[in-house]
Amino acid sequence: MKQKQAEADRARSQYAELAKHYRSIGPAAILAALICAPKKEEAAKLDKAA
């Protein structure tokens, strides 16, 4: 159990800067970006058509 806690603490400290950055953006903005982003299939079709 102690080893898993140490791994979790290490991962948390490693990604703390990213978490701080994206926390300010907010989940709604991230969700909106994902919804508006072109799907991989659509992007491939657009690339072939061009």
Coordinates of C-alpha atoms in Angstrom, one line a residue:
M1 CA 0.0 0.0 0.0
K2 CA 2.8 2.4 0.9
Q3 CA 4.4 1.9 -2.6
K4 CA 1.2 2.9 -4.4
Q5 CA 0.9 6.0 -2.3
A6 CA 4.5 6.9 -3.2
E7 CA 3.8 6.4 -6.9
A8 CA 0.7 8.6 -6.6
D9 CA 2.6 11.3 -4.8
R10 CA 5.3 11.2 -7.5
A11 CA 2.8 11.4 -10.3
R12 CA 0.9 14.3 -8.6
S13 CA 4.1 16.3 -8.2
Q14 CA 5.2 15.6 -11.7
Y15 CA 2.0 16.9 -13.2
A16 CA 1.3 19.7 -10.7
E17 CA 2.3 22.4 -13.2
L18 CA 0.1 21.1 -15.9
A19 CA -2.8 20.7 -13.5
K20 CA -2.3 24.3 -12.3
H21 CA -2.3 25.6 -15.9
Y22 CA -5.4 23.7 -17.1
R23 CA -7.4 24.3 -13.9
S24 CA -7.5 28.0 -14.8
I25 CA -8.9 27.1 -18.2
G26 CA -11.7 25.1 -16.8
P27 CA -13.5 22.0 -17.9
A28 CA -16.1 23.8 -20.0
A29 CA -13.5 25.4 -22.2
I30 CA -11.7 22.0 -22.7
L31 CA -15.0 20.3 -23.5
A32 CA -15.9 23.0 -26.0
A33 CA -12.5 22.7 -27.7
L34 CA -12.9 18.9 -28.0
I35 CA -16.4 19.3 -29.5
C36 CA -15.3 21.9 -32.0
A37 CA -12.1 20.0 -33.1
P38 CA -12.5 18.2 -36.4
K39 CA -12.8 14.4 -36.0
K40 CA -9.9 12.3 -37.3
E41 CA -12.0 10.8 -40.1
E42 CA -13.2 14.2 -41.2
A43 CA -9.7 15.6 -41.2
A44 CA -8.5 12.7 -43.3
K45 CA -11.3 13.2 -45.9
L46 CA -10.5 17.0 -46.0
D47 CA -6.8 16.2 -46.6
K48 CA -7.6 13.8 -49.5
A49 CA -10.0 16.3 -51.1
A50 CA -7.5 19.1 -51.1

